[in-house]
PDB file of C-alpha atoms and ligand atoms in Angstrom:
ATOM      1  CA  MET J   1      39.256   2.827   7.731  1.00  0.00           C
ATOM      2  CA  PRO J   2      38.044  -0.408   6.971  1.00  0.00           C
ATOM      3  CA  LYS J   3      34.175  -0.436   7.474  1.00  0.00           C
ATOM      4  CA  LEU J   4      31.185  -3.349   7.234  1.00  0.00           C
ATOM      5  CA  TYR J   5      28.754  -2.514   4.246  1.00  0.00           C
ATOM      6  CA  LEU J   6      25.177  -2.811   4.030  1.00  0.00           C
ATOM      7  CA  VAL J   7      24.321  -2.940   0.532  1.00  0.00           C
ATOM      8  CA  PRO J   8      20.547  -3.135  -0.748  1.00  0.00           C
ATOM      9  CA  THR J   9      20.862  -5.610  -3.779  1.00  0.00           C
ATOM     10  CA  PRO J  10      16.966  -5.707  -6.018  1.00  0.00           C
ATOM     11  CA  ILE J  11      14.090  -7.298  -5.449  1.00  0.00           C
ATOM     12  CA  GLY J  12      13.080  -8.146  -8.644  1.00  0.00           C
ATOM     13  CA  ASN J  13      14.291  -5.975 -11.270  1.00  0.00           C
ATOM     14  CA  LEU J  14      18.247  -5.810 -11.970  1.00  0.00           C
ATOM     15  CA  GLU J  15      17.685  -1.939 -13.473  1.00  0.00           C
ATOM     16  CA  ASP J  16      17.506  -1.077  -9.697  1.00  0.00           C
ATOM     17  CA  ILE J  17      21.129  -1.571  -7.990  1.00  0.00           C
ATOM     18  CA  THR J  18      22.728   1.945  -7.595  1.00  0.00           C
ATOM     19  CA  LEU J  19      26.162   2.330  -9.319  1.00  0.00           C
ATOM     20  CA  ARG J  20      26.967   3.137  -6.160  1.00  0.00           C
ATOM     21  CA  ALA J  21      26.400  -0.924  -4.807  1.00  0.00           C
ATOM     22  CA  ILE J  22      27.927  -1.751  -7.796  1.00  0.00           C
ATOM     23  CA  ARG J  23      31.583  -0.200  -6.677  1.00  0.00           C
ATOM     24  CA  ILE J  24      31.205  -0.906  -3.581  1.00  0.00           C
ATOM     25  CA  LEU J  25      30.418  -4.747  -4.241  1.00  0.00           C
ATOM     26  CA  LYS J  26      34.202  -4.816  -6.805  1.00  0.00           C
ATOM     27  CA  GLU J  27      36.118  -3.112  -4.273  1.00  0.00           C
ATOM     28  CA  VAL J  28      35.240  -4.816  -1.314  1.00  0.00           C
ATOM     29  CA  ASN J  29      37.772  -7.710  -0.109  1.00  0.00           C
ATOM     30  CA  ILE J  30      34.696  -9.932   0.767  1.00  0.00           C
ATOM     31  CA  ILE J  31      30.856 -10.323   0.460  1.00  0.00           C
ATOM     32  CA  LEU J  32      28.599 -11.803   2.951  1.00  0.00           C
ATOM     33  CA  ALA J  33      25.747 -13.717   1.189  1.00  0.00           C
ATOM     34  CA  GLU J  34      22.652 -15.418   2.174  1.00  0.00           C
ATOM     35  CA  ASP J  35      22.674 -17.653  -0.222  1.00  0.00           C
ATOM     36  CA  THR J  36      25.776 -17.931  -2.490  1.00  0.00           C
ATOM     37  CA  ARG J  37      23.968 -18.905  -5.467  1.00  0.00           C
ATOM     38  CA  THR J  38      21.500 -16.105  -5.458  1.00  0.00           C
ATOM     39  CA  THR J  39      24.116 -13.519  -5.307  1.00  0.00           C
ATOM     40  CA  GLY J  40      26.409 -15.501  -7.597  1.00  0.00           C
ATOM     41  CA  ASN J  41      23.707 -14.485 -10.099  1.00  0.00           C
ATOM     42  CA  LEU J  42      23.875 -11.073  -9.602  1.00  0.00           C
ATOM     43  CA  LEU J  43      26.839 -10.306  -9.177  1.00  0.00           C
ATOM     44  CA  LYS J  44      28.045 -12.450 -12.515  1.00  0.00           C
ATOM     45  CA  HIS J  45      25.248 -10.364 -14.626  1.00  0.00           C
ATOM     46  CA  PHE J  46      27.304  -6.748 -12.732  1.00  0.00           C
ATOM     47  CA  GLY J  47      30.827  -8.508 -13.962  1.00  0.00           C
ATOM     48  CA  ILE J  48      31.780  -8.504 -10.379  1.00  0.00           C
ATOM     49  CA  ASP J  49      33.828 -11.286  -9.086  1.00  0.00           C
ATOM     50  CA  THR J  50      34.537 -10.657  -5.786  1.00  0.00           C
ATOM     51  CA  ARG J  51      34.620 -13.838  -3.574  1.00  0.00           C
ATOM     52  CA  MET J  52      31.513 -14.905  -1.473  1.00  0.00           C
ATOM     53  CA  MET J  53      31.250 -16.158   2.016  1.00  0.00           C
ATOM     54  CA  ALA J  54      27.747 -17.501   3.263  1.00  0.00           C
ATOM     55  CA  HIS J  55      26.255 -15.816   5.777  1.00  0.00           C
ATOM     56  CA  HIS J  56      22.949 -16.993   6.968  1.00  0.00           C
ATOM     57  CA  LEU J  57      20.158 -17.447  10.194  1.00  0.00           C
ATOM     58  CA  PHE J  58      21.690 -20.915  10.880  1.00  0.00           C
ATOM     59  CA  ASN J  59      25.942 -20.118  10.841  1.00  0.00           C
ATOM     60  CA  GLU J  60      25.496 -16.329  11.749  1.00  0.00           C
ATOM     61  CA  HIS J  61      25.931 -17.089  15.853  1.00  0.00           C
ATOM     62  CA  HIS J  62      29.535 -18.461  14.709  1.00  0.00           C
ATOM     63  CA  GLU J  63      30.904 -16.472  12.307  1.00  0.00           C
ATOM     64  CA  VAL J  64      30.451 -12.859  13.667  1.00  0.00           C
ATOM     65  CA  PRO J  65      33.129 -12.932  15.732  1.00  0.00           C
ATOM     66  CA  LEU J  66      35.281 -14.138  12.905  1.00  0.00           C
ATOM     67  CA  ILE J  67      33.828 -11.082  10.937  1.00  0.00           C
ATOM     68  CA  THR J  68      34.735  -8.729  13.035  1.00  0.00           C
ATOM     69  CA  ASP J  69      38.264  -9.900  13.291  1.00  0.00           C
ATOM     70  CA  ARG J  70      38.510  -9.283   9.738  1.00  0.00           C
ATOM     71  CA  ILE J  71      37.696  -6.450   9.477  1.00  0.00           C
ATOM     72  CA  ILE J  72      39.235  -5.419  12.185  1.00  0.00           C
ATOM     73  CA  SER J  73      42.353  -6.659  10.566  1.00  0.00           C
ATOM     74  CA  GLY J  74      42.030  -4.021   7.710  1.00  0.00           C
ATOM     75  CA  GLU J  75      39.238  -5.988   5.254  1.00  0.00           C
ATOM     76  CA  ASN J  76      36.397  -4.398   4.283  1.00  0.00           C
ATOM     77  CA  VAL J  77      33.250  -6.511   4.327  1.00  0.00           C
ATOM     78  CA  ALA J  78      30.006  -6.538   2.567  1.00  0.00           C
ATOM     79  CA  LEU J  79      26.649  -8.255   3.696  1.00  0.00           C
ATOM     80  CA  VAL J  80      23.849  -8.850   0.833  1.00  0.00           C
ATOM     81  CA  SER J  81      20.583 -10.622   1.322  1.00  0.00           C
ATOM     82  CA  ASP J  82      19.160 -12.603  -1.533  1.00  0.00           C
ATOM     83  CA  ALA J  83      16.770  -9.486  -2.554  1.00  0.00           C
ATOM     84  CA  GLY J  84      16.487  -6.137  -0.486  1.00  0.00           C
ATOM     85  CA  THR J  85      17.941  -4.234   1.928  1.00  0.00           C
ATOM     86  CA  PRO J  86      20.193  -6.718   5.063  1.00  0.00           C
ATOM     87  CA  GLY J  87      18.193  -6.258   8.402  1.00  0.00           C
ATOM     88  CA  ILE J  88      14.939  -5.940   7.416  1.00  0.00           C
ATOM     89  CA  SER J  89      13.259  -9.019   7.612  1.00  0.00           C
ATOM     90  CA  ASP J  90      16.677 -11.123   6.756  1.00  0.00           C
ATOM     91  CA  PRO J  91      20.096 -10.957   9.276  1.00  0.00           C
ATOM     92  CA  GLY J  92      22.086  -7.901   9.209  1.00  0.00           C
ATOM     93  CA  PHE J  93      21.314  -6.495  12.391  1.00  0.00           C
ATOM     94  CA  LEU J  94      23.469  -9.209  14.466  1.00  0.00           C
ATOM     95  CA  LEU J  95      26.721  -8.284  12.564  1.00  0.00           C
ATOM     96  CA  VAL J  96      25.533  -4.701  12.909  1.00  0.00           C
ATOM     97  CA  ARG J  97      25.240  -4.587  16.411  1.00  0.00           C
ATOM     98  CA  GLU J  98      28.790  -6.710  17.023  1.00  0.00           C
ATOM     99  CA  CYS J  99      30.341  -4.688  14.298  1.00  0.00           C
ATOM    100  CA  LEU J 100      29.328  -1.574  16.486  1.00  0.00           C
ATOM    101  CA  LYS J 101      30.305  -3.011  19.965  1.00  0.00           C
ATOM    102  CA  ALA J 102      33.838  -3.411  18.148  1.00  0.00           C
ATOM    103  CA  GLY J 103      34.522   0.546  17.495  1.00  0.00           C
ATOM    104  CA  ILE J 104      33.815  -1.599  13.549  1.00  0.00           C
ATOM    105  CA  GLU J 105      32.090   1.752  11.118  1.00  0.00           C
ATOM    106  CA  VAL J 106      28.892   0.302   9.183  1.00  0.00           C
ATOM    107  CA  GLU J 107      27.570   2.166   6.310  1.00  0.00           C
ATOM    108  CA  CYS J 108      23.993   0.790   4.506  1.00  0.00           C
ATOM    109  CA  LEU J 109      23.623   2.100   1.506  1.00  0.00           C
ATOM    110  CA  PRO J 110      20.405   3.535   0.095  1.00  0.00           C
ATOM    111  CA  GLY J 111      18.640   1.172  -2.078  1.00  0.00           C
ATOM    112  CA  PRO J 112      15.924  -1.310  -2.705  1.00  0.00           C
ATOM    113  CA  THR J 113      13.699  -2.680  -0.273  1.00  0.00           C
ATOM    114  CA  ALA J 114       9.985  -4.131  -0.558  1.00  0.00           C
ATOM    115  CA  PHE J 115       7.896  -1.846   1.838  1.00  0.00           C
ATOM    116  CA  VAL J 116       8.753   1.637   0.781  1.00  0.00           C
ATOM    117  CA  PRO J 117       7.118   1.236  -2.766  1.00  0.00           C
ATOM    118  CA  ALA J 118       4.158  -0.485  -1.723  1.00  0.00           C
ATOM    119  CA  LEU J 119       3.803   1.807   1.518  1.00  0.00           C
ATOM    120  CA  VAL J 120       3.753   4.755  -0.547  1.00  0.00           C
ATOM    121  CA  ALA J 121       1.790   3.469  -3.812  1.00  0.00           C
ATOM    122  CA  SER J 122      -0.880   2.066  -1.056  1.00  0.00           C
ATOM    123  CA  GLY J 123      -2.399   5.784  -0.653  1.00  0.00           C
ATOM    124  CA  ILE J 124      -2.805   5.081   2.848  1.00  0.00           C
ATOM    125  CA  PRO J 125      -1.119   7.565   5.493  1.00  0.00           C
ATOM    126  CA  CYS J 126       2.665   6.900   4.930  1.00  0.00           C
ATOM    127  CA  ASP J 127       3.923   9.647   7.400  1.00  0.00           C
ATOM    128  CA  CYS J 128       3.557   7.705  10.868  1.00  0.00           C
ATOM    129  CA  PHE J 129       3.707   3.919  10.418  1.00  0.00           C
ATOM    130  CA  HIS J 130       4.338   0.482  11.890  1.00  0.00           C
ATOM    131  CA  PHE J 131       6.576  -2.296  10.055  1.00  0.00           C
ATOM    132  CA  GLU J 132       5.775  -5.424  11.646  1.00  0.00           C
ATOM    133  CA  GLY J 133       7.232  -7.794   9.134  1.00  0.00           C
ATOM    134  CA  PHE J 134       5.924 -11.228   8.998  1.00  0.00           C
ATOM    135  CA  LEU J 135       3.501 -11.846  11.854  1.00  0.00           C
ATOM    136  CA  PRO J 136       4.478 -15.345  14.229  1.00  0.00           C
ATOM    137  CA  GLN J 137       2.936 -17.977  12.087  1.00  0.00           C
ATOM    138  CA  LYS J 138       1.735 -19.919  15.260  1.00  0.00           C
ATOM    139  CA  LYS J 139       2.549 -19.074  18.673  1.00  0.00           C
ATOM    140  CA  GLY J 140       1.840 -15.126  19.275  1.00  0.00           C
ATOM    141  CA  ARG J 141       0.250 -14.609  16.513  1.00  0.00           C
ATOM    142  CA  GLN J 142      -3.061 -13.520  18.033  1.00  0.00           C
ATOM    143  CA  THR J 143      -1.570 -11.416  20.799  1.00  0.00           C
ATOM    144  CA  ARG J 144       0.267  -9.559  18.061  1.00  0.00           C
ATOM    145  CA  LEU J 145      -2.853  -8.971  16.146  1.00  0.00           C
ATOM    146  CA  LYS J 146      -5.001  -8.085  19.065  1.00  0.00           C
ATOM    147  CA  LEU J 147      -1.620  -5.703  19.923  1.00  0.00           C
ATOM    148  CA  LEU J 148      -1.765  -4.282  16.399  1.00  0.00           C
ATOM    149  CA  ALA J 149      -5.548  -3.482  16.559  1.00  0.00           C
ATOM    150  CA  GLU J 150      -4.939  -0.927  18.893  1.00  0.00           C
ATOM    151  CA  ILE J 151      -2.109   0.768  16.968  1.00  0.00           C
ATOM    152  CA  ALA J 152      -3.345   4.105  15.308  1.00  0.00           C
ATOM    153  CA  HIS J 153      -0.404   3.778  12.073  1.00  0.00           C
ATOM    154  CA  THR J 154      -0.523   2.690   9.082  1.00  0.00           C
ATOM    155  CA  LEU J 155       0.614  -1.547   9.799  1.00  0.00           C
ATOM    156  CA  VAL J 156       3.039  -2.871   7.029  1.00  0.00           C
ATOM    157  CA  PHE J 157       3.191  -6.773   6.627  1.00  0.00           C
ATOM    158  CA  TYR J 158       5.600  -9.237   4.842  1.00  0.00           C
ATOM    159  CA  GLU J 159       3.491 -12.679   3.478  1.00  0.00           C
ATOM    160  CA  SER J 160       3.973 -15.377   1.972  1.00  0.00           C
ATOM    161  CA  PRO J 161       1.316 -15.917  -0.666  1.00  0.00           C
ATOM    162  CA  HIS J 162      -0.145 -19.425   0.940  1.00  0.00           C
ATOM    163  CA  ARG J 163      -0.452 -17.727   3.874  1.00  0.00           C
ATOM    164  CA  LEU J 164      -2.428 -14.430   2.577  1.00  0.00           C
ATOM    165  CA  ILE J 165      -6.067 -15.565   2.776  1.00  0.00           C
ATOM    166  CA  LYS J 166      -5.783 -16.652   5.934  1.00  0.00           C
ATOM    167  CA  ALA J 167      -3.648 -13.305   6.760  1.00  0.00           C
ATOM    168  CA  LEU J 168      -6.729 -11.313   5.426  1.00  0.00           C
ATOM    169  CA  GLU J 169      -9.481 -13.316   7.080  1.00  0.00           C
ATOM    170  CA  GLU J 170      -7.900 -12.407  10.662  1.00  0.00           C
ATOM    171  CA  PHE J 171      -7.282  -8.934   9.528  1.00  0.00           C
ATOM    172  CA  SER J 172     -10.974  -8.865   8.846  1.00  0.00           C
ATOM    173  CA  VAL J 173     -11.449 -10.483  12.579  1.00  0.00           C
ATOM    174  CA  TYR J 174      -9.138  -8.630  14.435  1.00  0.00           C
ATOM    175  CA  PHE J 175      -9.197  -5.366  12.307  1.00  0.00           C
ATOM    176  CA  GLY J 176     -12.811  -4.634  11.069  1.00  0.00           C
ATOM    177  CA  ALA J 177     -13.408  -5.663   7.238  1.00  0.00           C
ATOM    178  CA  GLU J 178     -14.212  -1.857   6.810  1.00  0.00           C
ATOM    179  CA  ARG J 179     -10.144  -0.723   7.317  1.00  0.00           C
ATOM    180  CA  LYS J 180      -8.432   0.060   4.195  1.00  0.00           C
ATOM    181  CA  ILE J 181      -5.301  -2.003   2.889  1.00  0.00           C
ATOM    182  CA  SER J 182      -3.271  -2.307  -0.354  1.00  0.00           C
ATOM    183  CA  VAL J 183      -1.672  -5.876  -0.805  1.00  0.00           C
ATOM    184  CA  SER J 184       1.234  -5.041  -3.499  1.00  0.00           C
ATOM    185  CA  ARG J 185       2.422  -8.562  -5.208  1.00  0.00           C
ATOM    186  CA  GLU J 186       5.346  -9.093  -7.082  1.00  0.00           C
ATOM    187  CA  LEU J 187       6.912  -5.672  -6.915  1.00  0.00           C
ATOM    188  CA  THR J 188       9.244  -3.789 -10.283  1.00  0.00           C
ATOM    189  CA  LYS J 189       8.480  -7.524 -11.837  1.00  0.00           C
ATOM    190  CA  ILE J 190       6.473  -8.610 -14.944  1.00  0.00           C
ATOM    191  CA  TYR J 191       3.413  -9.107 -12.436  1.00  0.00           C
ATOM    192  CA  GLU J 192       3.256  -6.594 -11.075  1.00  0.00           C
ATOM    193  CA  GLU J 193       0.192  -5.902  -9.016  1.00  0.00           C
ATOM    194  CA  THR J 194      -1.203  -3.655  -6.173  1.00  0.00           C
ATOM    195  CA  LYS J 195      -5.005  -3.981  -5.215  1.00  0.00           C
ATOM    196  CA  ARG J 196      -6.608  -1.404  -2.288  1.00  0.00           C
ATOM    197  CA  GLY J 197     -10.048  -1.158  -1.428  1.00  0.00           C
ATOM    198  CA  THR J 198     -11.457  -2.298   2.095  1.00  0.00           C
ATOM    199  CA  ILE J 199     -10.393  -5.672   3.740  1.00  0.00           C
ATOM    200  CA  ALA J 200     -13.080  -7.401   2.604  1.00  0.00           C
ATOM    201  CA  GLU J 201     -13.008  -6.402  -0.890  1.00  0.00           C
ATOM    202  CA  VAL J 202      -9.319  -7.378  -1.134  1.00  0.00           C
ATOM    203  CA  LEU J 203     -10.397 -10.547   0.416  1.00  0.00           C
ATOM    204  CA  GLU J 204     -12.764 -11.562  -1.996  1.00  0.00           C
ATOM    205  CA  TYR J 205     -10.912 -10.187  -4.792  1.00  0.00           C
ATOM    206  CA  PHE J 206      -8.000 -12.430  -3.810  1.00  0.00           C
ATOM    207  CA  LYS J 207     -10.101 -15.331  -2.747  1.00  0.00           C
ATOM    208  CA  ARG J 208     -11.121 -15.476  -6.517  1.00  0.00           C
ATOM    209  CA  LYS J 209      -7.884 -16.577  -8.462  1.00  0.00           C
ATOM    210  CA  PRO J 210      -4.529 -18.107  -6.989  1.00  0.00           C
ATOM    211  CA  VAL J 211      -1.963 -16.134  -5.438  1.00  0.00           C
ATOM    212  CA  LYS J 212       1.391 -15.993  -6.267  1.00  0.00           C
ATOM    213  CA  GLY J 213       4.494 -14.163  -6.127  1.00  0.00           C
ATOM    214  CA  GLU J 214       5.604 -11.821  -2.768  1.00  0.00           C
ATOM    215  CA  ILE J 215       3.574  -9.364  -1.045  1.00  0.00           C
ATOM    216  CA  VAL J 216       3.543  -6.838   0.806  1.00  0.00           C
ATOM    217  CA  ILE J 217       0.435  -5.800   2.851  1.00  0.00           C
ATOM    218  CA  VAL J 218      -0.376  -2.414   4.431  1.00  0.00           C
ATOM    219  CA  VAL J 219      -3.587  -1.535   6.382  1.00  0.00           C
ATOM    220  CA  GLU J 220      -4.733   1.499   7.739  1.00  0.00           C
ATOM    221  CA  GLY J 221      -4.603   2.274  11.815  1.00  0.00           C
ATOM    222  CA  ARG J 222      -7.070   2.118  13.999  1.00  0.00           C
ATOM    223  CA  LYS J 223      -9.093   5.262  13.886  1.00  0.00           C
ATOM    224  CA  LYS J 224      -9.013   7.479  16.503  1.00  0.00           C
TER     225      LYS J 224
HETATM  226  N1  SAM T   1      15.174  -7.986   2.951  1.00  0.00           N
HETATM  227  C1  SAM T   1      13.876  -7.531   1.877  1.00  0.00           C
HETATM  228  C2  SAM T   1      13.838  -5.974   1.752  1.00  0.00           C
HETATM  229  O1  SAM T   1      14.310  -5.052   2.037  1.00  0.00           O
HETATM  230  O2  SAM T   1      11.854  -5.614   1.721  1.00  0.00           O
HETATM  231  C3  SAM T   1      12.957  -8.426   2.523  1.00  0.00           C
HETATM  232  C4  SAM T   1      13.436 -10.026   2.614  1.00  0.00           C
HETATM  233  S1  SAM T   1      12.362 -10.903   3.461  1.00  0.00           S
HETATM  234  C5  SAM T   1      13.248 -12.687   3.965  1.00  0.00           C
HETATM  235  C6  SAM T   1      10.879 -11.563   1.586  1.00  0.00           C
HETATM  236  C7  SAM T   1      10.028 -10.798   2.453  1.00  0.00           C
HETATM  237  O3  SAM T   1      10.059  -9.554   1.390  1.00  0.00           O
HETATM  238  C8  SAM T   1       9.080 -11.564   0.738  1.00  0.00           C
HETATM  239  O4  SAM T   1       8.028 -12.557   1.544  1.00  0.00           O
HETATM  240  C9  SAM T   1       7.988 -10.486   0.534  1.00  0.00           C
HETATM  241  O5  SAM T   1       6.821 -10.246   2.030  1.00  0.00           O
HETATM  242  C10 SAM T   1       9.004  -8.915   0.643  1.00  0.00           C
HETATM  243  N2  SAM T   1       9.127  -8.897  -0.856  1.00  0.00           N
HETATM  244  C11 SAM T   1      10.286  -8.694  -1.638  1.00  0.00           C
HETATM  245  N3  SAM T   1      10.693  -9.072  -2.737  1.00  0.00           N
HETATM  246  C12 SAM T   1       9.068  -8.616  -3.072  1.00  0.00           C
HETATM  247  C13 SAM T   1       8.656  -8.051  -3.912  1.00  0.00           C
HETATM  248  N4  SAM T   1       9.425  -7.943  -4.957  1.00  0.00           N
HETATM  249  N5  SAM T   1       7.444  -8.166  -4.098  1.00  0.00           N
HETATM  250  C14 SAM T   1       6.285  -7.808  -3.347  1.00  0.00           C
HETATM  251  N6  SAM T   1       7.287  -8.404  -1.634  1.00  0.00           N
HETATM  252  C15 SAM T   1       8.310  -8.293  -2.029  1.00  0.00           C
END
């Protein structure tokens, strides 16, 4: 039976690709890639010469029916994003939903995703958590923060470096400066860093240096 495979790719360190990910990427008929240049470099590194097709936020609505048709006609397809697991703050959901609707089998390989190592290493409870991903940048942001402030589970955010200070200042206002927080930067890369403390302490720390790289923020939930 042909399938849709969701294949996680490294979030920095290429050693984090799995043996199965390499095999599946070699075996499928086509790889759908968010950015064919980024994925092209990864494929080259692992000696994979499978054909790629662009699949991103701007063409997915148009492409999805064509892809389901290809799978139904017998082709195996793999979806990858630029880094990490497709569908996690990346395209993937729409294709999965439509494949399932069409009776196509969907399999997601386990593999890299940025929030899991950040959450587990945070020292903040990781048994129950809410994954928020990126907060809305403008409209709805305050409403969302007010709602999140009431959640008793650990909160997990993705954030860009140039918005980190703003986010920490808002967290201080909405969640309280004394809540525990952990900010992980550049996970699996050379300059990997995790800063833990209260929101006030971590805000002070990042105000003293230029913030660079990719970021995951983990915040303690509301005290019960
Ligand atoms: N699909 C990816 C995943 O499974 O984690 C997430 C893609 S999302 C477009 C990109 C965001 O993930 C970045 O802005 C950052 O918040 C987070 N991220 C990705 N790689 C990271 C890394 N090496 N260290 C810290 N955060 C990372």
